[in-house]
CSV table of C-alpha atoms in Angstrom, one decimal:
chain,number,residue,atom,x,y,z
A,253,MET,CA,-21.7,-17.4,14.7
A,254,THR,CA,-25.3,-16.2,14.3
A,255,ASP,CA,-27.5,-17.2,11.4
A,256,HIS,CA,-27.2,-14.8,8.5
A,257,GLY,CA,-30.8,-13.7,9.1
A,258,GLN,CA,-30.0,-12.6,12.7
A,259,PRO,CA,-28.2,-9.2,13.0
A,260,ALA,CA,-25.5,-8.9,15.6
A,261,GLY,CA,-27.0,-5.7,17.0
A,262,LEU,CA,-25.5,-4.1,20.1
A,263,GLY,CA,-24.0,-6.2,22.9
A,264,VAL,CA,-23.8,-9.4,20.8
A,265,ARG,CA,-20.5,-11.2,20.8
A,266,ILE,CA,-18.9,-11.0,17.4
A,267,ALA,CA,-17.7,-14.3,15.9
A,268,HIS,CA,-13.9,-14.8,16.0
A,269,ALA,CA,-11.9,-14.9,12.9
A,270,PRO,CA,-9.9,-18.1,12.3
A,271,PHE,CA,-6.7,-16.1,12.9
A,272,ARG,CA,-5.2,-15.9,16.4
A,273,LEU,CA,-4.3,-12.2,15.7
A,274,PRO,CA,-7.1,-10.5,13.8
A,275,LEU,CA,-4.8,-8.4,11.7
A,276,ILE,CA,-4.2,-9.3,8.1
A,277,ALA,CA,-0.8,-8.1,7.0
A,278,ILE,CA,-0.9,-7.1,3.3
A,279,LEU,CA,2.4,-7.3,1.5
A,280,ARG,CA,1.4,-5.6,-1.8
A,281,GLY,CA,4.3,-5.3,-4.2
A,282,ILE,CA,6.6,-7.7,-2.5
A,283,THR,CA,9.0,-9.8,-4.6
A,284,PRO,CA,10.0,-13.4,-4.3
A,285,GLY,CA,13.4,-12.4,-3.0
A,286,GLU,CA,11.9,-10.5,-0.1
A,287,ALA,CA,9.0,-12.7,0.7
A,288,ALA,CA,10.5,-15.2,3.1
A,289,ALA,CA,12.3,-12.6,5.3
A,290,HIS,CA,9.3,-10.2,5.6
A,291,VAL,CA,6.8,-12.9,6.3
A,292,GLY,CA,9.2,-14.4,8.8
A,293,VAL,CA,9.4,-11.1,10.7
A,294,LEU,CA,5.6,-10.8,10.7
A,295,VAL,CA,5.3,-14.4,12.1
A,296,GLU,CA,7.9,-13.4,14.8
A,297,GLU,CA,5.7,-10.5,15.7
A,298,GLY,CA,2.6,-12.7,16.2
A,299,TYR,CA,0.9,-12.3,12.9
A,300,ASP,CA,-0.7,-15.5,11.5
A,301,ALA,CA,-2.7,-14.0,8.6
A,302,ILE,CA,-0.5,-12.7,5.7
A,303,GLU,CA,-1.8,-11.7,2.3
A,304,ILE,CA,0.2,-11.3,-0.8
A,305,PRO,CA,-1.9,-9.5,-3.5
A,306,LEU,CA,-2.0,-10.9,-7.0
A,307,ASN,CA,-1.0,-7.6,-8.5
A,308,SER,CA,2.4,-8.0,-6.9
A,309,PRO,CA,5.4,-9.0,-9.1
A,310,ASP,CA,5.7,-12.8,-9.5
A,311,TRP,CA,3.0,-13.2,-6.9
A,312,ALA,CA,2.7,-17.0,-7.4
A,313,GLN,CA,6.4,-17.5,-6.6
A,314,SER,CA,6.2,-15.3,-3.5
A,315,ILE,CA,3.1,-17.1,-2.2
A,316,ALA,CA,4.7,-20.5,-2.8
A,317,ILE,CA,7.8,-19.4,-0.9
A,318,ALA,CA,5.7,-18.0,2.0
A,319,ALA,CA,3.6,-21.1,2.2
A,320,ARG,CA,6.6,-23.4,2.1
A,321,GLU,CA,8.6,-21.5,4.7
A,322,HIS,CA,5.9,-20.2,7.0
A,323,GLY,CA,2.7,-22.0,6.2
A,324,GLY,CA,3.0,-24.1,9.4
A,325,HIS,CA,2.8,-21.0,11.5
A,326,ALA,CA,0.6,-18.7,9.6
A,327,TRP,CA,-2.3,-18.5,7.2
A,328,ILE,CA,-0.9,-17.5,3.8
A,329,GLY,CA,-3.4,-16.0,1.4
A,330,GLY,CA,-3.8,-14.2,-1.9
A,331,GLY,CA,-5.4,-10.8,-2.2
A,332,THR,CA,-7.0,-8.9,-5.1
A,333,VAL,CA,-8.4,-12.2,-6.3
A,334,LEU,CA,-10.7,-11.6,-9.2
A,335,ARG,CA,-11.2,-15.0,-11.1
A,336,PRO,CA,-11.9,-18.6,-10.2
A,337,ALA,CA,-8.8,-19.7,-12.0
A,338,GLU,CA,-6.7,-17.6,-9.6
A,339,VAL,CA,-8.4,-19.5,-6.7
A,340,ASP,CA,-7.3,-22.8,-8.2
A,341,THR,CA,-3.7,-21.6,-8.6
A,342,LEU,CA,-3.6,-20.3,-5.0
A,343,GLN,CA,-4.9,-23.6,-3.7
A,344,HIS,CA,-2.2,-25.4,-5.6
A,345,LEU,CA,0.4,-23.1,-4.1
A,346,GLY,CA,-0.7,-23.8,-0.6
A,347,ALA,CA,-2.7,-20.6,0.2
A,348,ARG,CA,-5.5,-21.1,2.6
A,349,PHE,CA,-7.6,-17.9,2.2
A,350,ILE,CA,-8.4,-15.4,-0.4
A,351,VAL,CA,-9.2,-11.7,-0.2
A,352,THR,CA,-11.4,-10.0,-2.8
A,353,PRO,CA,-11.7,-6.3,-3.5
A,354,HIS,CA,-15.3,-6.6,-4.5
A,355,THR,CA,-18.5,-8.7,-4.0
A,356,HIS,CA,-18.6,-11.4,-6.7
A,357,PRO,CA,-20.8,-14.3,-5.6
A,358,PRO,CA,-19.6,-16.9,-8.3
A,359,LEU,CA,-16.0,-16.3,-7.3
A,360,ILE,CA,-16.9,-16.6,-3.6
A,361,ARG,CA,-18.8,-19.8,-4.2
A,362,HIS,CA,-15.9,-21.3,-6.2
A,363,ALA,CA,-13.4,-20.5,-3.4
A,364,VAL,CA,-15.7,-21.9,-0.7
A,365,ALA,CA,-16.2,-25.1,-2.7
A,366,ALA,CA,-12.4,-25.4,-2.9
A,367,GLY,CA,-12.2,-25.3,0.9
A,368,MET,CA,-10.8,-21.8,1.1
A,369,GLN,CA,-11.6,-19.2,3.6
A,370,VAL,CA,-13.0,-16.0,1.9
A,371,VAL,CA,-12.6,-12.4,3.1
A,372,ALA,CA,-15.0,-10.7,0.7
A,373,GLY,CA,-14.7,-7.0,-0.1
A,374,PHE,CA,-17.9,-4.9,0.3
A,375,ALA,CA,-19.0,-1.4,0.9
A,376,THR,CA,-22.8,-1.6,1.5
A,377,ALA,CA,-25.2,-3.8,3.5
A,378,SER,CA,-26.5,-5.2,0.2
A,379,GLU,CA,-23.0,-6.3,-0.9
A,380,ALA,CA,-22.3,-7.7,2.5
A,381,PHE,CA,-25.4,-9.9,2.5
A,382,ALA,CA,-24.7,-11.0,-1.1
A,383,ALA,CA,-21.2,-12.1,-0.1
A,384,LEU,CA,-22.5,-14.0,3.0
A,385,ASP,CA,-25.3,-15.7,1.0
A,386,ALA,CA,-22.6,-16.9,-1.4
A,387,GLY,CA,-20.7,-18.5,1.5
A,388,ALA,CA,-18.1,-15.9,2.5
A,389,GLN,CA,-16.9,-16.5,6.0
A,390,MET,CA,-15.5,-13.0,6.6
A,391,LEU,CA,-16.1,-9.5,5.3
A,392,LYS,CA,-13.7,-6.7,4.3
A,393,LEU,CA,-15.0,-3.1,4.4
A,394,PHE,CA,-13.0,-1.3,1.7
A,395,PRO,CA,-11.9,1.5,1.6
A,396,ALA,CA,-12.5,1.9,5.3
A,397,ALA,CA,-11.1,5.5,5.5
A,398,THR,CA,-13.7,6.6,3.0
A,399,TYR,CA,-16.6,5.4,5.1
A,400,GLY,CA,-15.2,5.7,8.7
A,401,PRO,CA,-16.1,4.0,12.0
A,402,GLY,CA,-19.7,5.3,11.9
A,403,HIS,CA,-20.3,3.2,8.8
A,404,VAL,CA,-19.1,0.1,10.7
A,405,ARG,CA,-21.3,0.8,13.6
A,406,ALA,CA,-24.3,1.2,11.3
A,407,LEU,CA,-23.6,-2.0,9.5
A,408,ARG,CA,-23.2,-3.9,12.7
A,409,ALA,CA,-26.8,-3.1,13.6
A,410,VAL,CA,-28.0,-5.3,10.7
A,411,LEU,CA,-25.2,-7.7,9.9
A,412,PRO,CA,-24.8,-11.1,11.5
A,413,ALA,CA,-21.9,-11.6,13.9
A,414,VAL,CA,-19.4,-12.5,11.3
A,415,PRO,CA,-15.7,-11.3,11.3
A,416,LEU,CA,-15.5,-7.9,9.7
A,417,PHE,CA,-12.1,-6.4,8.8
A,418,VAL,CA,-11.6,-2.8,7.9
A,419,VAL,CA,-9.0,-2.2,5.1
A,420,GLY,CA,-7.7,0.9,3.4
A,421,GLY,CA,-6.2,3.9,5.3
A,422,VAL,CA,-6.4,2.4,8.8
A,423,THR,CA,-3.6,3.5,11.0
A,424,PRO,CA,-2.5,2.7,14.6
A,425,LEU,CA,-4.2,6.0,15.6
A,426,THR,CA,-7.5,5.1,14.1
A,427,LEU,CA,-7.6,1.4,14.7
A,428,THR,CA,-9.2,1.6,18.1
A,429,ASP,CA,-12.1,3.7,16.7
A,430,TYR,CA,-12.9,1.0,14.2
A,431,LEU,CA,-12.7,-1.7,16.9
A,432,ALA,CA,-15.0,0.2,19.2
A,433,ALA,CA,-17.5,0.5,16.3
A,434,GLY,CA,-17.6,-3.3,15.8
A,435,SER,CA,-14.8,-4.3,13.5
A,436,THR,CA,-13.0,-7.5,14.3
A,437,GLY,CA,-9.7,-6.2,13.2
A,438,ALA,CA,-8.0,-4.7,10.1
A,439,GLY,CA,-6.1,-5.4,7.0
A,440,ILE,CA,-3.0,-3.3,6.9
A,441,GLY,CA,-1.2,-2.6,3.7
A,442,GLY,CA,0.6,0.6,2.8
A,443,GLU,CA,0.6,1.6,6.5
A,444,LEU,CA,2.7,-1.6,7.2
A,445,TYR,CA,4.7,-2.4,4.1
A,446,ARG,CA,5.9,-0.6,1.0
A,447,PRO,CA,8.0,-2.3,-1.7
A,448,GLY,CA,11.7,-2.4,-1.0
A,449,GLN,CA,11.5,-1.2,2.6
A,450,PRO,CA,13.9,-2.6,5.2
A,451,ILE,CA,12.8,-5.6,7.2
A,452,GLU,CA,13.1,-3.7,10.5
A,453,ARG,CA,10.5,-1.2,9.2
A,454,THR,CA,8.1,-4.0,8.6
A,455,ARG,CA,8.8,-5.3,12.1
A,456,SER,CA,8.3,-1.9,13.8
A,457,GLY,CA,5.1,-1.2,11.9
A,458,ALA,CA,3.7,-4.7,12.7
A,459,ARG,CA,4.5,-4.3,16.4
A,460,GLU,CA,2.8,-1.0,16.6
A,461,PHE,CA,-0.5,-2.3,15.1
A,462,ARG,CA,-0.3,-5.5,17.2
A,463,LEU,CA,0.1,-3.5,20.4
A,464,VAL,CA,-3.0,-1.4,19.6
A,465,GLN,CA,-5.1,-4.5,18.7
A,466,THR,CA,-4.2,-6.6,21.7
A,467,ALA,CA,-4.6,-3.7,24.1
A,468,TYR,CA,-8.1,-2.9,23.0
A,469,ARG,CA,-10.9,-3.8,25.5
A,470,PRO,CA,-14.5,-3.3,24.5
């Protein structure tokens, strides 16, 4: 990984995320009764980064179940994390990473000090550098569909070679464009999972995204 003062630029190898498959599966709205089965299907499909947002019903119970049942095979994390106290709860539950919707340096520093990986939400270069200076190991452009692949390409001209995920409105049809622009991977939410959907729908959506990601060659 390059120093934060050195932009990745064009042709520079981008740092790898700690996840084997650089797709973060977002199970927003999942309930504790569904968590083990849907996370299990994702693990079977090769996913090893699974986020349960904290605005899901009984999120603490769902994360505890996911970490207990599948934490040996996948990174289980909490999303929409807003407060340091939530970081502490997540660490106790066995989560290994957090995802924020915004750039909040005190929250990032608290999570990093607790030994967590942080995927920090940002929209501008200023926010990205503020997140990195606070210790964030990864970045999340949100909402990606609002900004598009051109925004990613422009950011890569100045950002260091840190993992950058695009989140919000990314589909299997647009994922390749974001990868070609310099994103490491994507966080996939409503395009992958909606509350109450059958397990097989989660499986088929996960497979479609995975095939696009793994087939991509720069």
